[in-house]
């Protein structure tokens, strides 16, 4: 059983590929995954703490909803609505932080919001699960479209090829690490304590079957698909998404009528991140 | 969960369904009432972001007629309490949301709305 990250190639229909190597995996590992994801990352927590009271936002790819209770110092002053493709993860998200949350079962490529409905949107460790450059850019466009054209803020985190020194991950170096990033499989191992028991109760015929059912389950390995981002790749995605929407890229002093400004960007804990603000000339 | 705070943001996104696709019509709903922490700052800040008519209409569909037909200029405590109740304390546990334009049905089950579309329905 290997826990090594391995290179992969998206060799089938991308939505089918995501269904097999992302959606189904998360639905199966949901409870184990959720138990290991509870600590908010500092830059994201600071972003949510900077929002004025009354703000409403979208967490697109909320997973187990760990960001929904924030900001922790003034709960309930802003509302984040969690969207995810995995129904099993949403089960955890809807009670994240011991309170009832708003969650929606949907796809990050969907557009199930009225235009500009939100004050902010976050997309944390989600877009790297989409299997083509076009789909990743579409996901960024959806984020820009769902926030206010006058003040909407968007924060995006994706996994980087460049890993933290403390990261235990070994990254395949077989292929050329150009500006194109790297497609990989990242294994998730469900051990005997955490693997779901086979739902075969209704088929139990005798005591022997029952005995089999209570045997320790072999560790199961699930390969999750990731696109690891190269340096600069996320910025380029953001730029292209803006251009596609007819938005200028830069501060609001430029000649254009509407645009996006990159407020901050960087690399933190094996991830690239970028924060964008939409603006429109009055 | 689907509370009216979320309903007020959702729109139909079936391919080419771009007009009259909001608000989704609530149908066959089963409700649960749960107390939520009152936060006046949130409500005052969020009010201008609401589609008011859609909220009043949805509140009527779930049997609450406490809100005025037009958003008030001056907000008092009693109004904020009603708004709080409508937005955050009425949970739609089961039922559906139907697009007024294309009639697409988005089911709600165990408090979670299903906004997924088939690949060929996505715009």
Short mmCIF file of C-alpha atoms in Angstrom, two decimals:
data_model
loop_
_atom_site.label_atom_id
_atom_site.label_comp_id
_atom_site.label_asym_id
_atom_site.label_seq_id
_atom_site.Cartn_x
_atom_site.Cartn_y
_atom_site.Cartn_z
CA UNK A 1 0.00 0.00 0.00
CA UNK A 2 1.55 3.25 -1.11
CA UNK A 3 0.85 6.76 0.08
CA UNK A 4 3.02 8.30 -2.61
CA UNK A 5 1.77 10.99 -4.93
CA UNK A 6 1.92 9.70 -8.50
CA UNK A 7 1.69 11.42 -11.85
CA UNK A 8 -1.48 10.83 -13.83
CA UNK A 9 -3.01 11.78 -17.15
CA UNK A 10 -6.65 12.75 -17.63
CA UNK A 11 -7.50 10.23 -20.33
CA UNK A 12 -11.28 10.28 -20.45
CA UNK A 13 -14.19 12.72 -20.44
CA UNK A 14 -13.19 15.26 -17.75
CA UNK A 15 -16.56 15.32 -15.97
CA UNK A 16 -16.60 11.53 -15.85
CA UNK A 17 -12.99 11.57 -14.69
CA UNK A 18 -13.89 13.95 -11.84
CA UNK A 19 -16.89 11.80 -10.97
CA UNK A 20 -14.67 8.71 -10.59
CA UNK A 21 -11.54 10.25 -9.09
CA UNK A 22 -12.95 13.13 -7.02
CA UNK A 23 -16.68 13.00 -6.26
CA UNK A 24 -16.97 9.28 -5.55
CA UNK A 25 -13.78 9.28 -3.50
CA UNK A 26 -14.91 12.11 -1.24
CA UNK A 27 -18.30 10.52 -0.73
CA UNK A 28 -16.56 7.34 0.45
CA UNK A 29 -13.91 8.93 2.67
CA UNK A 30 -16.17 11.76 3.92
CA UNK A 31 -16.33 10.93 7.63
CA UNK A 32 -12.61 10.11 7.94
CA UNK A 33 -11.64 13.14 5.86
CA UNK A 34 -13.90 15.40 7.87
CA UNK A 35 -12.34 14.28 11.17
CA UNK A 36 -8.94 15.45 9.93
CA UNK A 37 -10.00 18.86 8.61
CA UNK A 38 -10.88 21.25 11.39
CA UNK A 39 -8.17 23.90 11.65
CA UNK A 40 -8.79 27.07 9.62
CA UNK A 41 -5.78 28.45 7.76
CA UNK A 42 -4.74 31.91 9.07
CA UNK A 43 -5.02 33.96 5.87
CA UNK A 44 -8.53 32.61 5.25
CA UNK A 45 -9.58 33.28 8.84
CA UNK A 46 -8.19 36.84 8.54
CA UNK A 47 -10.11 37.35 5.27
CA UNK A 48 -13.39 36.28 6.90
CA UNK A 49 -12.67 38.48 9.94
CA UNK A 50 -12.22 41.51 7.68
CA UNK A 51 -15.78 41.35 6.30
CA UNK A 52 -18.27 43.99 7.46
CA UNK A 53 -21.35 42.80 9.42
CA UNK A 54 -24.23 41.87 7.12
CA UNK A 55 -21.97 40.28 4.49
CA UNK A 56 -23.18 37.12 2.82
CA UNK A 57 -20.81 34.82 1.00
CA UNK A 58 -20.30 31.52 -0.75
CA UNK A 59 -17.85 28.79 0.23
CA UNK A 60 -17.60 27.01 -3.12
CA UNK A 61 -16.34 23.51 -2.36
CA UNK A 62 -16.99 23.77 1.37
CA UNK A 63 -16.13 20.14 2.18
CA UNK A 64 -16.93 19.60 5.85
CA UNK A 65 -17.72 23.28 6.25
CA UNK A 66 -14.85 24.24 8.50
CA UNK A 67 -14.97 27.88 7.35
CA UNK A 68 -18.74 28.28 7.77
CA UNK A 69 -18.60 29.20 11.50
CA UNK A 70 -16.06 32.00 10.97
CA UNK A 71 -15.31 34.72 11.97
CA UNK A 72 -15.01 33.05 15.33
CA UNK A 73 -14.79 36.33 17.30
CA UNK A 74 -18.20 37.59 16.09
CA UNK A 75 -20.29 34.60 15.01
CA UNK A 76 -23.48 35.33 13.09
CA UNK A 77 -22.36 38.77 11.91
CA UNK A 78 -21.67 37.37 8.46
CA UNK A 79 -23.22 34.31 6.79
CA UNK A 80 -21.29 31.91 4.59
CA UNK A 81 -23.28 29.42 2.52
CA UNK A 82 -21.50 26.16 1.77
CA UNK A 83 -21.67 24.46 -1.63
CA UNK A 84 -20.23 21.02 -2.31
CA UNK A 85 -20.51 18.15 -4.74
CA UNK A 86 -20.22 15.50 -2.01
CA UNK A 87 -23.47 14.91 -0.18
CA UNK A 88 -21.69 12.98 2.55
CA UNK A 89 -19.36 15.90 3.26
CA UNK A 90 -22.37 18.24 3.35
CA UNK A 91 -23.86 16.12 6.12
CA UNK A 92 -20.90 17.20 8.26
CA UNK A 93 -20.93 20.77 6.93
CA UNK A 94 -24.51 21.44 7.91
CA UNK A 95 -23.70 21.23 11.60
CA UNK A 96 -20.14 22.61 11.43
CA UNK A 97 -19.17 24.36 14.66
CA UNK A 98 -22.15 22.90 16.55
CA UNK A 99 -24.66 25.18 14.90
CA UNK A 100 -26.99 24.86 11.94
CA UNK A 101 -25.36 25.98 8.67
CA UNK A 102 -26.71 26.70 5.23
CA UNK A 103 -25.46 24.16 2.70
CA UNK A 104 -26.31 23.47 -0.93
CA UNK A 105 -25.62 20.33 -2.96
CA UNK A 106 -24.18 21.52 -6.24
CA UNK A 107 -21.27 21.79 -8.61
CA UNK A 108 -18.70 24.60 -8.61
CA UNK A 109 -19.24 24.88 -12.39
CA UNK A 110 -22.95 25.50 -11.83
CA UNK A 111 -24.40 28.98 -11.63
CA UNK A 112 -27.26 28.49 -9.23
CA UNK A 113 -27.19 32.02 -7.81
CA UNK A 114 -28.64 35.29 -8.96
CA UNK A 115 -25.82 37.36 -10.48
CA UNK A 116 -23.78 39.30 -7.96
CA UNK A 117 -25.75 37.84 -5.05
CA UNK A 118 -22.80 37.56 -2.69
CA UNK A 119 -20.45 40.02 -1.04
CA UNK A 120 -17.63 37.49 -1.08
CA UNK A 121 -16.74 34.00 -2.19
CA UNK A 122 -14.02 31.63 -1.07
CA UNK A 123 -12.75 28.62 -2.98
CA UNK A 124 -10.37 26.66 -0.79
CA UNK A 125 -8.58 23.57 -2.10
CA UNK A 126 -11.29 22.95 -4.70
CA UNK A 127 -10.38 24.20 -8.17
CA UNK A 128 -7.37 21.82 -8.24
CA UNK A 129 -9.88 18.95 -8.45
CA UNK A 130 -11.11 20.06 -11.89
CA UNK A 131 -9.56 18.07 -14.71
CA UNK A 132 -8.92 20.57 -17.54
CA UNK A 133 -7.60 24.16 -17.80
CA UNK A 134 -10.95 25.23 -19.30
CA UNK A 135 -12.95 23.79 -16.40
CA UNK A 136 -10.61 25.41 -13.87
CA UNK A 137 -11.05 28.77 -15.59
CA UNK A 138 -14.83 28.33 -15.76
CA UNK A 139 -14.82 27.72 -12.01
CA UNK A 140 -12.97 31.02 -11.45
CA UNK A 141 -15.46 32.81 -13.71
CA UNK A 142 -18.35 31.41 -11.66
CA UNK A 143 -16.74 32.89 -8.54
CA UNK A 144 -16.39 36.33 -10.15
CA UNK A 145 -19.98 36.21 -11.43
CA UNK A 146 -21.56 35.30 -8.12
CA UNK A 147 -20.12 38.28 -6.21
CA UNK A 148 -21.16 41.92 -6.33
CA UNK A 149 -19.78 43.78 -9.39
CA UNK A 150 -19.12 46.82 -7.22
CA UNK A 151 -17.36 45.38 -4.18
CA UNK A 152 -17.29 41.55 -4.36
CA UNK A 153 -14.22 39.86 -2.90
CA UNK A 154 -12.93 36.44 -3.91
CA UNK A 155 -10.26 34.32 -2.20
CA UNK A 156 -8.89 31.24 -3.98
CA UNK A 157 -6.49 28.57 -2.66
CA UNK A 158 -5.06 25.77 -4.79
CA UNK A 159 -2.40 23.14 -4.20
CA UNK A 160 1.09 24.05 -5.38
CA UNK A 161 3.81 21.94 -6.96
CA UNK A 162 6.13 23.78 -4.62
CA UNK A 163 5.62 21.99 -1.31
CA UNK A 164 6.30 23.07 2.24
CA UNK A 165 9.58 21.74 3.67
CA UNK A 166 7.53 20.03 6.40
CA UNK A 167 5.20 18.38 3.93
CA UNK A 168 5.51 14.62 3.90
CA UNK A 169 4.39 14.51 0.30
CA UNK A 170 6.80 13.30 -2.30
CA UNK A 171 5.97 14.94 -5.57
CA UNK A 172 6.64 13.21 -8.87
CA UNK A 173 9.37 14.96 -10.80
CA UNK A 174 9.23 12.72 -13.81
CA UNK A 175 7.50 15.24 -16.01
CA UNK A 176 8.53 18.70 -16.96
CA UNK A 177 7.32 21.16 -14.31
CA UNK A 178 6.52 23.94 -16.66
CA UNK A 179 3.95 26.68 -16.23
CA UNK A 180 1.34 24.03 -17.02
CA UNK A 181 1.27 22.41 -13.59
CA UNK A 182 1.16 18.70 -12.85
CA UNK A 183 -1.73 16.22 -12.80
CA UNK A 184 -1.41 13.72 -9.95
CA UNK A 185 -3.17 11.11 -7.88
CA UNK A 186 -3.01 11.63 -4.12
CA UNK A 187 -3.87 8.52 -2.14
CA UNK A 188 -6.20 8.52 0.83
CA UNK A 189 -5.90 5.45 3.02
CA UNK A 190 -8.87 4.28 5.01
CA UNK A 191 -7.55 2.03 7.78
CA UNK A 192 -9.51 -0.78 9.43
CA UNK A 193 -10.75 1.51 12.21
CA UNK A 194 -12.14 4.04 9.79
CA UNK A 195 -13.30 2.05 6.79
CA UNK A 196 -17.08 1.91 6.40
CA UNK A 197 -18.45 -1.52 7.14
CA UNK A 198 -19.96 -3.28 4.18
CA UNK A 199 -23.72 -2.73 4.11
CA UNK A 200 -24.49 -6.44 3.77
CA UNK A 201 -26.74 -6.95 6.77
CA UNK A 202 -29.75 -7.71 4.65
CA UNK A 203 -27.86 -10.53 2.96
CA UNK A 204 -26.76 -12.27 6.15
CA UNK A 205 -27.71 -15.91 5.87
CA UNK A 206 -26.02 -17.55 8.82
CA UNK A 207 -23.50 -17.11 11.62
CA UNK A 208 -20.56 -17.62 9.27
CA UNK A 209 -21.56 -14.54 7.28
CA UNK A 210 -21.82 -12.53 10.48
CA UNK A 211 -18.31 -13.59 11.46
CA UNK A 212 -16.95 -12.37 8.14
CA UNK A 213 -18.69 -9.07 8.64
CA UNK A 214 -16.91 -8.40 11.94
CA UNK A 215 -13.40 -9.19 10.67
CA UNK A 216 -11.06 -6.20 10.51
CA UNK A 217 -11.42 -4.54 7.14
CA UNK A 218 -8.34 -4.37 4.93
CA UNK A 219 -7.00 -0.81 4.54
CA UNK A 220 -8.46 0.70 1.40
CA UNK A 221 -6.63 3.22 -0.76
CA UNK A 222 -8.54 5.81 -2.74
CA UNK A 223 -6.74 7.87 -5.35
CA UNK A 224 -7.90 11.47 -5.53
CA UNK A 225 -7.18 13.50 -8.66
CA UNK A 226 -5.40 16.84 -8.20
CA UNK A 227 -3.97 19.36 -10.59
CA UNK A 228 -0.92 20.80 -8.81
CA UNK A 229 -0.44 24.44 -9.77
CA UNK A 230 2.83 25.85 -11.04
CA UNK A 231 4.05 29.26 -9.86
CA UNK A 232 2.09 31.95 -11.74
CA UNK A 233 -0.52 29.54 -13.06
CA UNK A 234 -3.27 30.68 -10.70
CA UNK A 235 -2.63 34.35 -11.56
CA UNK A 236 -2.93 33.52 -15.24
CA UNK A 237 -6.19 31.67 -14.64
CA UNK A 238 -7.58 34.68 -12.77
CA UNK A 239 -6.47 37.05 -15.54
CA UNK A 240 -8.06 34.91 -18.29
CA UNK A 241 -11.31 34.53 -16.35
CA UNK A 242 -11.52 38.31 -15.92
CA UNK A 243 -10.85 38.97 -19.61
CA UNK A 244 -13.53 36.44 -20.60
CA UNK A 245 -16.02 38.38 -18.49
CA UNK A 246 -14.96 41.68 -20.05
CA UNK A 247 -13.28 42.82 -16.85
CA UNK A 248 -10.05 44.81 -16.77
CA UNK A 249 -7.25 43.56 -14.55
CA UNK A 250 -5.74 46.20 -12.32
CA UNK A 251 -6.59 49.02 -9.95
CA UNK A 252 -9.75 51.04 -10.57
CA UNK A 253 -7.73 54.03 -11.84
CA UNK A 254 -7.45 52.41 -15.26
CA UNK A 255 -9.64 53.56 -18.16
CA UNK A 256 -11.99 50.58 -18.07
CA UNK A 257 -15.52 50.69 -16.66
CA UNK A 258 -15.25 47.53 -14.62
CA UNK A 259 -12.56 45.18 -13.50
CA UNK A 260 -10.83 43.15 -10.87
CA UNK A 261 -7.93 44.11 -8.68
CA UNK A 262 -5.55 41.56 -7.22
CA UNK A 263 -5.44 42.51 -3.54
CA UNK A 264 -2.96 39.91 -2.38
CA UNK A 265 -1.30 36.81 -3.75
CA UNK A 266 1.25 34.38 -2.47
CA UNK A 267 2.25 30.92 -1.44
CA UNK A 268 1.42 29.47 1.96
CA UNK A 269 1.74 25.95 3.29
CA UNK A 270 2.08 24.22 -0.06
CA UNK A 271 -0.70 26.30 -1.64
CA UNK A 272 -0.91 29.23 -4.02
CA UNK A 273 -3.54 31.81 -3.11
CA UNK A 274 -4.95 34.96 -4.59
CA UNK A 275 -7.46 37.52 -3.32
CA UNK A 276 -9.38 39.57 -5.87
CA UNK A 277 -11.77 42.50 -5.52
CA UNK A 278 -14.28 43.47 -8.18
CA UNK A 279 -14.81 47.16 -8.95
CA UNK A 280 -17.03 49.19 -11.20
CA UNK A 281 -16.72 52.85 -12.08
CA UNK A 282 -19.56 54.84 -10.53
CA UNK B 1 -30.37 23.58 5.39
CA UNK B 2 -32.58 25.71 3.27
CA UNK B 3 -33.72 28.79 5.04
CA UNK B 4 -35.10 31.81 3.25
CA UNK B 5 -31.71 33.53 3.48
CA UNK B 6 -30.42 30.94 0.97
CA UNK B 7 -33.62 30.81 -1.06
CA UNK B 8 -33.24 34.55 -1.66
CA UNK B 9 -29.88 33.94 -3.38
CA UNK B 10 -30.68 30.86 -5.46
CA UNK B 11 -31.70 31.05 -9.12
CA UNK B 12 -32.39 28.49 -11.84
CA UNK B 13 -29.29 27.75 -13.93
CA UNK B 14 -30.56 25.40 -16.59
CA UNK B 15 -28.99 26.16 -19.98
CA UNK B 16 -30.62 29.18 -21.67
CA UNK B 17 -32.95 29.77 -18.70
CA UNK B 18 -31.78 33.30 -17.97
CA UNK B 19 -34.91 35.38 -17.56
CA UNK B 20 -37.66 35.05 -14.97
CA UNK B 21 -35.49 32.35 -13.34
CA UNK B 22 -35.77 33.90 -9.86
CA UNK B 23 -37.23 33.46 -7.29
CA UNK B 24 -37.72 29.70 -7.28
CA UNK B 25 -41.23 28.73 -6.18
CA UNK B 26 -41.46 26.68 -2.99
CA UNK B 27 -43.60 23.59 -3.30
CA UNK B 28 -44.85 20.82 -0.98
CA UNK B 29 -42.66 22.06 1.84
CA UNK B 30 -42.24 20.46 5.25
CA UNK B 31 -40.98 22.98 7.77
CA UNK B 32 -39.14 22.94 11.07
CA UNK B 33 -38.75 25.95 13.34
CA UNK B 34 -35.45 26.30 15.19
CA UNK B 35 -34.33 29.22 17.29
CA UNK B 36 -31.27 31.06 16.00
CA UNK B 37 -29.01 33.63 17.63
CA UNK B 38 -30.35 37.14 16.95
CA UNK B 39 -27.81 39.51 15.39
CA UNK B 40 -29.12 43.00 14.61
CA UNK B 41 -25.86 44.10 12.95
CA UNK B 42 -26.07 41.25 10.48
CA UNK B 43 -29.71 41.98 9.62
CA UNK B 44 -29.17 45.74 9.12
CA UNK B 45 -26.12 45.09 6.92
CA UNK B 46 -27.77 42.36 4.88
CA UNK B 47 -31.09 44.12 4.25
CA UNK B 48 -29.95 46.14 1.21
CA UNK B 49 -28.63 42.93 -0.39
CA UNK B 50 -32.02 41.18 -0.19
CA UNK B 51 -34.48 40.89 -3.04
CA UNK B 52 -37.32 42.10 -0.86
CA UNK B 53 -40.35 41.14 -2.95
CA UNK B 54 -38.97 37.62 -3.41
CA UNK B 55 -38.49 37.31 0.34
CA UNK B 56 -42.03 38.44 1.17
CA UNK B 57 -43.46 36.07 -1.43
CA UNK B 58 -41.40 33.12 -0.15
CA UNK B 59 -42.38 33.93 3.45
CA UNK B 60 -46.06 33.77 2.40
CA UNK B 61 -45.41 30.40 0.74
CA UNK B 62 -44.20 29.05 4.08
CA UNK B 63 -47.08 30.64 5.97
CA UNK B 64 -45.46 33.75 7.45
CA UNK B 65 -47.05 37.13 6.68
CA UNK B 66 -45.20 39.23 9.25
CA UNK B 67 -43.15 41.25 6.74
CA UNK B 68 -44.36 44.48 5.08
CA UNK B 69 -44.81 44.36 1.29
CA UNK B 70 -42.13 46.98 0.88
CA UNK B 71 -38.85 47.16 2.76
CA UNK B 72 -39.22 49.85 5.43
CA UNK B 73 -37.01 52.92 5.44
CA UNK B 74 -36.86 52.95 9.23
CA UNK B 75 -36.19 49.64 10.94
CA UNK B 76 -37.28 49.06 14.52
CA UNK B 77 -36.70 46.12 16.86
CA UNK B 78 -40.01 44.46 16.15
CA UNK B 79 -39.35 44.52 12.41
CA UNK B 80 -35.82 43.12 12.88
CA UNK B 81 -37.20 40.29 15.05
CA UNK B 82 -39.66 39.36 12.31
CA UNK B 83 -36.96 39.55 9.64
CA UNK B 84 -34.68 37.39 11.80
CA UNK B 85 -37.39 34.78 12.18
CA UNK B 86 -38.22 34.68 8.47
CA UNK B 87 -34.59 34.54 7.29
CA UNK B 88 -33.00 32.27 9.86
CA UNK B 89 -35.51 30.31 11.93
CA UNK B 90 -37.79 28.69 9.35
CA UNK B 91 -36.09 25.58 7.95
CA UNK B 92 -37.39 23.85 4.85
CA UNK B 93 -36.65 20.19 5.52
CA UNK B 94 -38.40 18.55 2.57
CA UNK B 95 -40.03 19.79 -0.59
CA UNK B 96 -38.95 21.36 -3.84
CA UNK B 97 -38.10 24.62 -5.54
CA UNK B 98 -39.53 25.07 -9.03
CA UNK B 99 -38.23 27.50 -11.65
CA UNK B 100 -40.99 29.96 -12.63
CA UNK B 101 -39.61 30.04 -16.18
CA UNK B 102 -38.56 26.53 -17.27
CA UNK B 103 -40.33 24.57 -14.49
CA UNK B 104 -37.16 22.70 -13.56
CA UNK B 105 -37.62 21.09 -10.13
CA UNK B 106 -34.85 21.34 -7.54
CA UNK B 107 -35.66 18.87 -4.75
CA UNK B 108 -34.99 19.54 -1.06
CA UNK B 109 -34.24 16.45 1.02
CA UNK B 110 -33.08 16.27 4.64
CA UNK B 111 -32.76 20.04 4.57
CA UNK B 112 -30.30 20.03 1.64
CA UNK B 113 -31.36 21.51 -1.71
CA UNK B 114 -30.14 19.66 -4.78
CA UNK B 115 -28.96 22.22 -7.34
CA UNK B 116 -27.06 19.69 -9.48
CA UNK B 117 -27.92 19.54 -13.16
CA UNK B 118 -27.18 16.87 -15.72
CA UNK B 119 -24.14 17.72 -17.87
CA UNK B 120 -26.36 18.51 -20.88
CA UNK B 121 -28.51 20.94 -18.85
CA UNK B 122 -25.55 23.10 -17.77
CA UNK B 123 -25.25 26.42 -19.56
#
